[in-house]
Coordinates of C-alpha atoms in Angstrom, one line a residue:
Chain A
X1451 CA 185.3 42.8 58.3
X1452 CA 187.8 43.1 61.4
X1453 CA 186.4 44.6 64.1
X1454 CA 188.1 44.4 66.5
X1455 CA 192.7 43.8 65.7
X1456 CA 195.1 43.7 68.6
X1457 CA 198.4 43.5 68.1
X1458 CA 201.2 43.2 70.9
X1459 CA 199.8 45.0 73.3
X1460 CA 201.3 45.1 76.8
X1461 CA 200.4 47.2 79.9
X1462 CA 202.5 47.8 83.0
X1463 CA 201.5 49.4 86.2
X1464 CA 204.2 51.2 88.5
X1465 CA 203.3 51.0 92.0
X1466 CA 204.9 52.0 94.9
X1467 CA 205.5 49.4 97.6
X1468 CA 204.4 50.1 101.3
X1469 CA 205.8 48.5 104.1
X1470 CA 203.1 47.3 106.8
X1471 CA 202.4 49.4 109.8
X1472 CA 202.6 53.1 110.9
X1473 CA 206.6 52.6 110.5
X1474 CA 206.3 51.8 107.1
X1475 CA 203.7 54.6 106.2
X1476 CA 205.8 56.8 107.7
X1477 CA 209.2 55.6 105.6
X1478 CA 207.1 55.6 102.4
X1479 CA 206.9 59.5 103.0
X1480 CA 210.2 59.5 102.3
X1481 CA 211.7 56.9 100.8
X1482 CA 209.5 54.5 98.2
X1483 CA 210.5 51.3 96.3
X1484 CA 208.5 51.6 93.1
X1485 CA 207.6 48.5 91.8
X1486 CA 206.7 47.3 88.5
X1487 CA 203.4 45.0 87.5
X1488 CA 203.2 43.7 83.7
X1489 CA 199.3 43.8 83.6
X1490 CA 199.3 42.7 80.6
X1491 CA 201.8 41.1 78.2
X1492 CA 202.4 41.1 74.4
X1493 CA 198.4 40.4 73.9
X1494 CA 197.5 40.0 70.0
X1495 CA 193.9 38.8 68.9
X1496 CA 191.7 39.1 66.4
X1497 CA 187.7 40.1 66.6
X1498 CA 185.3 39.4 62.8
X1499 CA 182.4 41.8 63.2
X1500 CA 179.1 40.6 65.4
X1501 CA 181.4 38.2 67.2
X1502 CA 180.5 37.4 70.7
X1503 CA 183.6 36.4 72.3
X1504 CA 184.7 36.2 75.8
X1505 CA 187.3 36.7 78.1
X1506 CA 187.9 34.6 81.0
X1507 CA 190.3 34.5 83.8
X1508 CA 190.5 35.1 87.3
X1509 CA 190.6 38.5 89.4
X1510 CA 193.3 40.4 88.3
X1511 CA 194.0 38.3 85.1
X1512 CA 194.8 41.9 83.4
X1513 CA 190.9 41.5 81.4
X1514 CA 189.8 44.9 82.6
X1515 CA 192.9 46.7 82.1
X1516 CA 192.4 45.2 78.3
X1517 CA 188.9 46.8 78.3
X1518 CA 190.0 49.9 79.3
X1519 CA 192.8 50.3 76.6
X1520 CA 190.2 48.9 74.4
X1521 CA 188.0 51.6 75.5
X1522 CA 190.2 54.4 75.2
X1523 CA 190.3 55.3 79.1
X1524 CA 194.3 53.5 79.2
X1525 CA 197.2 54.2 77.7
X1526 CA 199.0 51.2 76.0
X1527 CA 202.7 50.9 77.4
X1528 CA 204.1 49.7 74.0
X1529 CA 202.0 47.6 71.2
X1530 CA 198.8 48.6 68.9
X1531 CA 195.5 48.0 68.7
X1532 CA 192.8 48.9 66.1
X1533 CA 188.8 49.1 66.8
X1534 CA 186.5 50.0 63.9
X1535 CA 189.4 51.2 62.2
X1536 CA 190.3 54.1 65.4
X1537 CA 193.1 53.7 67.3
X1538 CA 191.0 53.8 71.3
X1539 CA 193.4 56.1 73.3
X1540 CA 193.6 58.8 70.7
X1541 CA 189.7 59.6 72.1
X1542 CA 188.4 60.0 69.0
X1543 CA 184.9 61.3 69.2
X1544 CA 183.7 59.4 65.8
X1545 CA 185.3 56.2 67.6
X1546 CA 183.0 57.1 71.0
X1547 CA 180.3 57.2 68.9
X1548 CA 180.3 53.7 68.2
X1549 CA 181.6 51.8 70.9
X1550 CA 179.6 51.3 74.7
X1551 CA 181.8 50.1 77.6
X1552 CA 179.7 49.3 80.9
X1553 CA 181.4 47.8 84.0
X1554 CA 179.6 45.4 86.5
X1555 CA 180.9 47.2 89.3
X1556 CA 180.4 51.0 87.6
X1557 CA 177.5 53.2 87.8
X1558 CA 176.6 55.8 85.3
X1559 CA 173.3 56.5 86.2
X1560 CA 171.6 59.6 87.7
X1561 CA 171.4 57.9 91.8
X1562 CA 168.2 60.1 92.9
X1563 CA 166.8 60.4 89.6
X1564 CA 164.4 57.8 87.7
X1565 CA 166.7 55.9 85.5
X1566 CA 164.4 57.8 82.5
X1567 CA 165.8 61.1 83.2
X1568 CA 169.6 59.1 82.5
X1569 CA 168.3 57.6 79.0
X1570 CA 167.4 61.5 78.1
X1571 CA 170.8 62.7 79.2
X1572 CA 172.7 60.2 77.1
X1573 CA 170.3 60.5 74.2
X1574 CA 171.5 64.2 73.9
X1575 CA 175.4 63.7 74.9
X1576 CA 175.2 60.9 72.2
X1577 CA 173.4 63.3 69.5
X1578 CA 170.8 60.3 68.7
X1579 CA 167.5 61.8 67.0
X1580 CA 164.7 62.0 68.9
X1581 CA 162.5 59.0 66.8
X1582 CA 165.7 56.8 66.7
X1583 CA 166.0 57.4 70.1
X1584 CA 162.2 56.7 71.1
X1585 CA 162.2 53.2 68.9
X1586 CA 165.4 51.8 70.4
X1587 CA 164.1 52.6 73.8
X1588 CA 161.2 51.1 73.6
X1589 CA 162.6 47.8 71.9
X1590 CA 165.0 47.6 74.7
X1591 CA 161.9 48.2 77.5
X1592 CA 160.0 45.2 75.8
X1593 CA 163.0 43.1 76.0
X1594 CA 164.4 43.8 79.5
X1595 CA 160.7 44.1 80.9
X1596 CA 161.7 47.3 82.0
X1597 CA 158.4 49.4 81.7
X1598 CA 157.1 49.8 85.5
X1599 CA 161.2 50.6 86.2
X1600 CA 161.1 54.0 84.4
X1601 CA 159.9 56.3 87.3
X1602 CA 161.8 54.6 90.1
X1603 CA 164.9 56.3 91.3
X1604 CA 167.8 54.8 90.8
X1605 CA 168.9 54.4 94.5
X1606 CA 166.3 52.7 94.9
X1607 CA 166.0 49.8 92.4
X1608 CA 167.7 46.5 92.9
X1609 CA 171.2 45.4 91.5
X1610 CA 169.9 43.1 89.0
X1611 CA 167.3 46.3 88.0
X1612 CA 169.7 48.5 87.8
X1613 CA 172.6 46.5 85.8
X1614 CA 169.8 46.6 83.2
X1615 CA 169.3 50.1 83.3
X1616 CA 172.6 50.6 82.9
X1617 CA 173.0 48.1 79.9
X1618 CA 170.0 49.9 77.9
X1619 CA 171.9 53.5 79.1
X1620 CA 174.7 52.4 77.4
X1621 CA 172.8 51.1 74.4
X1622 CA 170.8 53.8 73.3
X1623 CA 173.3 54.6 70.8
X1624 CA 173.2 51.5 69.4
X1625 CA 177.3 51.0 69.5
X1626 CA 178.4 48.6 66.7
X1627 CA 181.2 47.4 69.5
X1628 CA 179.8 47.0 73.1
X1629 CA 182.3 45.9 75.8
X1630 CA 181.2 44.3 79.0
X1631 CA 183.3 44.1 82.0
X1632 CA 181.4 41.6 83.9
X1633 CA 178.1 42.2 83.9
X1634 CA 175.9 40.0 85.8
X1635 CA 178.7 40.0 88.7
X1636 CA 176.6 40.2 92.3
X1637 CA 173.5 39.2 90.6
X1638 CA 171.2 36.4 91.4
X1639 CA 170.3 33.3 89.2
X1640 CA 167.1 34.8 87.6
X1641 CA 169.1 38.4 86.7
X1642 CA 172.0 36.6 85.4
X1643 CA 169.8 34.7 83.5
X1644 CA 168.0 37.6 81.8
X1645 CA 171.2 39.3 81.3
X1646 CA 172.8 36.9 79.0
X1647 CA 169.5 36.0 77.1
X1648 CA 169.6 39.8 76.6
X1649 CA 172.8 40.0 75.4
X1650 CA 172.4 37.2 73.4
X1651 CA 170.0 38.1 71.2
X1652 CA 170.8 41.8 71.4
X1653 CA 174.0 40.6 69.3
X1654 CA 171.8 38.1 66.6
X1655 CA 169.5 40.5 66.2
X1656 CA 171.4 44.4 65.4
X1657 CA 175.0 41.9 64.7
X1658 CA 177.0 44.4 67.2
X1659 CA 180.4 43.2 68.2
X1660 CA 180.4 42.2 72.1
X1661 CA 183.9 41.9 73.9
X1662 CA 182.7 40.3 77.5
X1663 CA 184.6 39.6 80.7
X1664 CA 183.5 37.5 83.5
X1665 CA 184.8 35.0 86.1
X1666 CA 181.5 32.9 85.8
X1667 CA 181.5 30.3 83.6
X1668 CA 177.8 30.2 82.9
X1669 CA 178.4 33.8 81.3
X1670 CA 180.5 32.4 78.6
X1671 CA 179.1 28.7 78.6
X1672 CA 176.0 29.8 77.3
X1673 CA 177.0 33.0 75.5
X1674 CA 180.1 32.8 73.7
X1675 CA 181.3 30.0 70.7
X1676 CA 184.6 31.6 71.2
X1677 CA 186.5 32.0 74.1
X1678 CA 189.8 33.9 74.9
X1679 CA 191.5 32.5 78.0
X1680 CA 193.4 35.4 79.8
X1681 CA 195.9 34.6 82.8
X1682 CA 198.6 36.3 84.9
X1683 CA 198.4 39.1 81.4
X1684 CA 198.5 36.7 78.8
X1685 CA 196.2 35.4 76.7
X1686 CA 196.8 31.0 76.9
X1687 CA 193.8 29.9 74.9
X1688 CA 192.3 31.2 72.1
X1689 CA 189.7 28.9 70.3
X1690 CA 186.1 27.4 70.7
X1691 CA 184.9 26.5 74.5
X1692 CA 184.3 23.0 73.1
X1693 CA 187.7 22.5 72.1
X1694 CA 189.2 23.4 75.2
X1695 CA 187.9 20.6 76.6
X1696 CA 189.1 18.1 73.9
X1697 CA 192.7 19.5 74.6
X1698 CA 193.1 20.2 77.9
X1699 CA 191.2 16.9 79.3
X1700 CA 191.4 13.6 78.0
X1701 CA 189.2 11.6 80.1
X1702 CA 185.3 11.1 81.1
X1703 CA 183.6 10.1 84.3
X1704 CA 181.5 7.3 84.8
X1705 CA 178.7 7.5 87.3
X1706 CA 176.8 4.4 88.6
X1707 CA 174.0 3.6 90.7
X1708 CA 174.2 -0.9 91.9
X1709 CA 170.3 -2.8 91.8
X1710 CA 172.3 -4.8 95.3
X1711 CA 174.3 -4.0 97.7
X1712 CA 177.8 -4.1 97.1
X1713 CA 180.7 -4.7 99.3
X1714 CA 182.1 -1.7 100.1
X1715 CA 185.5 -2.4 99.7
X1716 CA 186.4 -1.6 95.8
X1717 CA 187.3 -4.3 93.6
X1718 CA 190.8 -4.2 92.6
X1719 CA 190.9 -5.2 89.0
X1720 CA 188.8 -1.9 88.1
X1721 CA 190.8 1.0 87.2
X1722 CA 190.0 4.4 88.1
X1723 CA 187.9 4.6 91.2
X1724 CA 187.1 8.0 92.9
X1725 CA 184.4 6.8 95.1
X1726 CA 183.2 3.4 95.8
X1727 CA 180.1 2.4 98.3
X1728 CA 177.7 -0.3 98.7
X1729 CA 175.2 1.8 96.7
X1730 CA 177.8 3.9 94.1
X1731 CA 180.8 4.2 92.3
X1732 CA 182.5 7.3 90.4
X1733 CA 185.2 6.1 88.0
X1734 CA 187.7 8.6 86.0
X1735 CA 188.3 6.7 82.7
X1736 CA 190.6 7.9 79.4
X1737 CA 188.2 8.8 76.4
X1738 CA 189.5 5.8 74.6
X1739 CA 188.8 3.3 77.0
X1740 CA 185.6 4.1 78.6
X1741 CA 183.7 1.9 76.2
X1742 CA 185.7 -0.6 77.3
X1743 CA 185.4 -0.1 80.8
X1744 CA 181.1 0.3 80.5
X1745 CA 180.8 -2.7 79.1
X1746 CA 183.4 -4.5 82.1
X1747 CA 181.1 -2.6 84.3
X1748 CA 177.6 -4.1 83.0
X1749 CA 179.1 -7.2 82.7
X1750 CA 180.4 -7.9 86.5
X1751 CA 178.0 -6.0 88.6
X1752 CA 174.3 -5.4 88.3
X1753 CA 173.7 -2.4 87.1
X1754 CA 170.7 0.2 88.1
X1755 CA 171.9 3.0 86.3
X1756 CA 175.1 4.2 84.3
X1757 CA 176.1 7.8 83.0
X1758 CA 178.9 8.8 81.3
X1759 CA 180.2 12.6 81.3
X1760 CA 181.7 15.0 80.1
X1761 CA 184.2 17.0 82.7
X1762 CA 182.7 20.6 83.3
X1763 CA 183.6 23.1 81.9
X1764 CA 184.7 25.2 84.9
X1765 CA 187.0 22.0 86.2
X1766 CA 188.7 22.7 82.6
X1767 CA 189.3 26.2 83.4
X1768 CA 190.3 25.8 86.9
X1769 CA 192.9 23.3 85.2
X1770 CA 194.3 26.0 83.0
X1771 CA 194.4 28.4 85.4
X1772 CA 196.5 26.2 88.1
X1773 CA 199.0 25.2 85.3
X1774 CA 200.1 28.5 84.1
X1775 CA 202.7 29.2 85.9
X1776 CA 202.4 32.1 88.8
X1777 CA 205.2 34.7 88.0
X1778 CA 206.8 36.9 91.2
Chain B
X1427 CA 183.0 75.9 65.5
X1428 CA 179.6 76.8 65.1
X1429 CA 178.0 73.4 65.3
X1430 CA 180.1 72.3 68.3
X1431 CA 178.9 76.3 70.3
X1432 CA 175.4 74.9 69.5
X1433 CA 176.2 71.4 70.3
X1434 CA 177.7 72.4 73.7
X1435 CA 174.8 74.9 74.2
X1436 CA 172.3 72.2 74.0
X1437 CA 174.0 70.0 76.2
X1438 CA 174.7 72.5 79.0
X1439 CA 170.8 72.6 78.6
X1440 CA 170.1 69.1 78.8
X1441 CA 172.4 69.1 82.1
X1442 CA 171.2 71.9 83.8
X1443 CA 167.2 70.8 83.6
X1444 CA 168.1 67.3 84.9
X1445 CA 170.6 69.0 87.7
X1446 CA 168.1 71.3 88.8
X1447 CA 165.4 68.7 88.7
X1448 CA 168.0 66.2 91.1
X1449 CA 168.2 69.5 93.6
X1450 CA 164.4 69.9 93.7
X1451 CA 164.4 66.4 95.3
X1452 CA 166.9 67.8 98.5
X1453 CA 164.0 70.6 99.0
X1454 CA 165.7 70.9 103.3
X1455 CA 168.9 70.7 101.8
X1456 CA 168.0 73.6 99.4
X1457 CA 166.8 76.0 101.7
X1458 CA 169.3 75.7 104.2
X1459 CA 172.0 76.8 101.6
X1460 CA 170.2 79.4 100.9
X1461 CA 169.7 80.9 104.4
X1462 CA 173.9 79.6 104.8
X1463 CA 174.4 81.9 102.5
X1464 CA 172.6 85.2 103.2
X1465 CA 173.7 84.8 107.1
X1466 CA 177.5 84.6 105.9
X1467 CA 176.9 87.1 103.2
X1468 CA 174.8 89.0 106.5
X1469 CA 178.8 88.9 108.5
X1470 CA 180.5 90.4 105.8
X1471 CA 178.5 93.1 105.6
X1472 CA 178.6 94.0 109.0
X1473 CA 182.6 93.2 109.5
X1474 CA 182.8 95.9 106.9
X1475 CA 180.3 98.6 108.3
X1476 CA 181.9 97.8 111.6
X1477 CA 185.7 98.5 110.2
X1478 CA 184.1 102.1 108.3
X1479 CA 182.5 103.2 111.1
X1480 CA 186.3 103.9 112.2
X1481 CA 187.8 105.1 109.2
X1482 CA 186.9 106.9 105.9
X1483 CA 188.7 104.6 103.7
X1484 CA 190.2 101.2 103.4
X1485 CA 192.7 101.5 100.5
X1486 CA 190.9 104.8 98.9
X1487 CA 187.8 102.3 98.8
X1488 CA 184.4 104.0 100.6
X1489 CA 181.8 102.0 102.6
X1490 CA 179.5 101.8 99.6
X1491 CA 182.6 101.0 97.2
X1492 CA 183.6 97.6 98.6
X1493 CA 179.8 96.6 99.2
X1494 CA 180.2 96.6 95.6
X1495 CA 183.6 93.6 95.7
X1496 CA 182.1 91.9 98.3
X1497 CA 178.6 92.1 96.1
X1498 CA 181.0 90.9 93.1
X1499 CA 182.7 88.5 95.2
X1500 CA 178.9 86.7 95.1
X1501 CA 177.9 87.3 91.7
X1502 CA 180.9 85.6 90.6
X1503 CA 180.7 82.6 93.0
X1504 CA 176.7 82.0 91.7
X1505 CA 178.3 82.5 88.0
X1506 CA 181.0 79.4 88.5
X1507 CA 178.3 77.3 90.4
X1508 CA 176.0 78.1 87.2
X1509 CA 179.2 77.0 84.5
X1510 CA 181.9 74.2 86.2
X1511 CA 182.4 75.1 90.0
X1512 CA 181.5 71.9 92.0
X1513 CA 182.3 69.8 89.2
X1514 CA 186.0 70.2 90.5
X1515 CA 184.4 69.8 94.1
X1516 CA 183.3 66.4 92.9
X1517 CA 186.4 65.5 90.6
X1518 CA 188.4 63.5 93.7
X1519 CA 185.8 61.3 94.0
X1520 CA 185.2 60.6 90.6
X1521 CA 189.0 59.7 89.9
X1522 CA 188.7 57.7 93.1
X1523 CA 186.3 55.7 92.4
X1524 CA 187.4 55.0 89.1
X1525 CA 183.7 56.3 88.1
X1526 CA 186.0 59.2 86.3
X1527 CA 186.3 56.3 83.2
X1528 CA 182.8 57.4 81.9
X1529 CA 183.5 60.7 81.7
X1530 CA 186.7 59.7 79.4
X1531 CA 184.4 57.7 77.3
X1532 CA 181.9 59.7 76.3
X1533 CA 181.9 61.6 72.7
X1534 CA 182.4 65.6 74.6
X1535 CA 184.5 67.1 76.2
X1536 CA 186.4 65.9 79.1
X1537 CA 186.3 69.0 80.9
X1538 CA 183.0 70.4 79.5
X1539 CA 181.8 67.1 80.5
X1540 CA 182.8 67.1 84.2
X1541 CA 181.8 71.2 84.8
X1542 CA 178.0 70.2 83.2
X1543 CA 177.7 67.2 85.1
X1544 CA 177.3 69.2 88.4
X1545 CA 176.2 72.9 87.1
X1546 CA 174.0 74.1 90.5
X1547 CA 171.4 77.4 90.8
X1548 CA 170.9 76.5 94.1
X1549 CA 174.4 76.1 95.6
X1550 CA 175.5 79.4 95.8
X1551 CA 171.8 81.2 95.4
X1552 CA 171.6 83.2 98.3
X1553 CA 175.2 84.5 97.9
X1554 CA 174.4 85.2 94.0
X1555 CA 171.1 87.2 95.1
X1556 CA 172.9 89.0 98.3
X1557 CA 175.5 89.9 95.7
X1558 CA 173.3 91.5 93.3
X1559 CA 171.9 93.2 96.6
X1560 CA 174.9 95.1 97.6
X1561 CA 176.3 95.6 94.2
X1562 CA 172.7 97.3 93.6
X1563 CA 172.9 99.3 97.2
X1564 CA 176.1 100.1 96.4
X1565 CA 176.0 101.6 93.0
X1566 CA 172.7 103.4 94.3
X1567 CA 174.5 105.4 96.7
X1568 CA 177.6 106.1 94.5
X1569 CA 178.1 110.2 93.1
X1570 CA 180.3 108.6 90.3
X1571 CA 177.3 105.9 89.1
X1572 CA 176.5 106.0 85.3
X1573 CA 174.2 103.2 83.5
X1574 CA 176.9 103.1 80.8
X1575 CA 179.5 101.2 83.3
X1576 CA 177.4 98.3 83.7
X1577 CA 177.9 96.6 80.1
X1578 CA 181.0 97.0 81.0
X1579 CA 181.2 95.9 84.7
X1580 CA 179.6 92.9 82.8
X1581 CA 182.4 92.1 80.4
X1582 CA 184.6 92.2 83.4
X1583 CA 182.7 89.7 85.5
X1584 CA 183.0 87.3 82.6
X1585 CA 186.7 87.8 82.1
X1586 CA 187.0 87.2 85.7
X1587 CA 185.3 84.1 85.8
X1588 CA 187.7 82.5 82.8
X1589 CA 190.2 83.8 85.0
X1590 CA 188.5 81.3 88.3
X1591 CA 188.4 78.8 86.2
X1592 CA 192.0 78.8 84.5
X1593 CA 192.6 78.9 87.8
X1594 CA 190.4 76.2 89.4
X1595 CA 191.9 73.9 86.1
X1596 CA 195.0 74.4 87.3
X1597 CA 194.7 73.6 90.6
X1598 CA 192.1 70.8 90.2
X1599 CA 194.9 68.9 87.9
X1600 CA 196.6 68.3 90.3
X1601 CA 193.9 65.6 92.5
X1602 CA 194.7 63.6 89.2
X1603 CA 198.3 62.6 91.2
X1604 CA 197.1 63.3 94.5
X1605 CA 193.8 61.1 94.2
X1606 CA 192.4 63.2 97.3
X1607 CA 190.9 66.8 97.0
X1608 CA 189.5 68.1 99.7
X1609 CA 192.4 70.3 100.8
X1610 CA 192.8 71.8 96.6
X1611 CA 189.4 72.9 96.8
X1612 CA 189.8 74.2 100.8
X1613 CA 192.4 76.1 99.0
X1614 CA 190.6 77.8 96.1
X1615 CA 187.7 78.7 98.4
X1616 CA 189.8 80.8 100.4
X1617 CA 191.5 82.5 97.2
X1618 CA 188.1 83.2 96.9
X1619 CA 187.4 85.2 100.1
X1620 CA 190.5 86.9 99.8
X1621 CA 188.9 88.5 96.7
X1622 CA 186.5 90.3 98.9
X1623 CA 189.1 92.8 100.1
X1624 CA 190.0 95.9 97.5
X1625 CA 193.3 95.4 95.5
X1626 CA 194.9 98.4 96.8
X1627 CA 195.6 97.0 100.6
X1628 CA 198.1 94.9 99.2
X1629 CA 201.9 96.5 98.2
X1630 CA 205.1 94.5 96.8
X1631 CA 205.2 90.9 96.8
X1632 CA 202.0 90.6 98.5
X1633 CA 200.4 92.2 95.4
X1634 CA 202.7 90.0 93.1
X1635 CA 201.5 87.2 94.9
X1636 CA 198.1 87.8 94.3
X1637 CA 198.0 88.7 90.7
X1638 CA 199.9 86.1 88.8
X1639 CA 200.1 83.9 91.5
X1640 CA 196.9 83.3 92.8
X1641 CA 194.9 85.9 91.3
X1642 CA 192.2 87.1 93.6
X1643 CA 193.2 90.7 94.2
X1644 CA 192.3 91.0 90.2
X1645 CA 188.9 89.1 90.2
X1646 CA 186.4 90.9 92.2
X1647 CA 188.0 94.8 92.5
X1648 CA 188.8 94.5 88.7
X1649 CA 184.9 94.7 87.7
X1650 CA 184.1 96.9 90.7
X1651 CA 186.6 99.5 89.6
X1652 CA 184.0 100.0 86.5
X1653 CA 180.9 100.2 88.4
X1654 CA 183.0 102.9 91.0
X1655 CA 184.4 104.8 88.2
X1656 CA 187.6 103.8 89.7
X1657 CA 188.5 102.7 86.0
X1658 CA 192.5 102.4 84.9
X1659 CA 192.9 101.4 81.5
X1660 CA 196.0 99.3 82.8
X1661 CA 194.2 97.5 85.5
X1662 CA 191.8 96.2 82.6
X1663 CA 194.6 94.7 80.1
X1664 CA 196.4 93.1 83.4
X1665 CA 193.0 91.5 84.3
X1666 CA 192.7 90.3 80.6
X1667 CA 196.0 89.0 80.5
X1668 CA 196.1 87.3 83.4
X1669 CA 192.8 85.5 82.2
X1670 CA 194.5 84.2 79.6
X1671 CA 197.5 83.3 80.5
X1672 CA 195.4 81.2 83.9
X1673 CA 193.4 79.5 81.2
X1674 CA 195.8 78.5 78.5
X1675 CA 198.4 77.5 81.6
X1676 CA 195.4 75.7 83.1
X1677 CA 194.0 73.9 79.6
X1678 CA 197.3 72.8 79.4
X1679 CA 197.7 71.2 82.6
X1680 CA 194.4 69.4 82.7
X1681 CA 195.7 68.1 79.6
X1682 CA 198.8 66.9 80.9
X1683 CA 197.0 64.6 84.0
X1684 CA 194.1 63.5 81.6
X1685 CA 196.8 62.2 80.0
X1686 CA 198.8 60.9 83.6
X1687 CA 195.0 59.7 84.4
X1688 CA 196.0 57.0 81.6
X1689 CA 198.7 55.8 82.0
X1690 CA 198.1 55.3 85.6
X1691 CA 194.8 54.1 86.6
X1692 CA 193.8 50.6 86.8

């Protein structure tokens, strides 16, 4: 079943240009030049129920704007979207009871109260019955290891701890669709890992449809089979991560450590040399030539260690972002 | 309909208890609030006591009758804090930081969410209690006082609360365009401050202004007329009409503003 269906969605923001300095501010009081920024440009995609899909893009690419439209916070300029059969920006209560959005940079917990109080309030707002609430909460406390945090005021929690609690607060009503806007932003490596594994497990157990944005590569790499790469408001790639590398990258990297000291000058009959010194060498080789070059290396030099590596996905993404034409 | 009403009643209770827990964390703040409230109410009473030391009546209102107006303002303020007022004070901050987004995704009415999120028992409690004392004191010193007027007085207080709410909704809708709300809230505060003068001191254009544009001449005077035996059917009808009108207008501008937020925020 299709959970999310987006058809040629557009969002244009109207802003006013302000000239630099006090004089500019003063001028702005009387005459302002209006600027239009196309944050989302004819985006179309669809998600099956239970899918976990990553939105990948640099800052300002339009990821958050898209999620906000799908949550009904923003109206689109044009286009259509259906989530669970609802048009999000109609803000239907039945829709609101079935989805959740977690924004890594916003806070919905009561600052001075322990998180358990915010959980109780959300139970009432979403009309979750007490027994289900208890079960869901216990489950998540177990998964996220929250037991000790429940009675500490939110303001005294670390960012990572707070993020876990934000997640719990948003999942108490067991949403069928979950939007995560940079859930790991600003967290240390361990907290990131914990949140990631939680999202993965939650998605597998509950069959919740998850749409996640991040500019941390690891988030998407570990969680999502399918990625939507978005840049300058448009989707530039929709597919699996592995075929993303195949499509954009046609080479592999060969790394070599020599058993004996070599001449520091690179031999002229080897191609694709990136680095070369007395002890190491790094070569960038077309995929179809890898076997041949490896064979030649092993034959010509005393090799202690040799590895053939895929180009990192991060590198792939960087390429895509750099390739897409930047617009004025 | 009835089910919805019960749901919102239960929600109010839940929010109220959360807010109370929140307020009790800052005990010093709580004590200072009450102290300040009592102090400023006393300053008001002293002002009127001095005024009435020199003249018998102001616009036909005696000292004890005026105390009922001043007291009513305090009661209405406390009732407003118990239901909606503080949410409007925080609205600018919500819009500026974008935390307002959360209110748009929760499955409850956005205006009710904003109001309930900050219901406060203690913010204006001192003024409310002083108000009760003043109204009681003034009422006890009136010859025309009849017990039967009390339920009607309460009804008109609720009417004034509706009027106040409509006015706040209307003015606060501007926040979505201006983003900053400090000036708007100051304006509403002064509006409530002028409510403690009897309506009868206004004439001509001033009267029209403080009736339809800013209904401060009705908000406390109308309930007070009932306790003081100055009952005037026309005035009551006017108050009810203004309350309905402001509420309708307020809800209209509020809805328009939410749509504006939806298309303008990023």
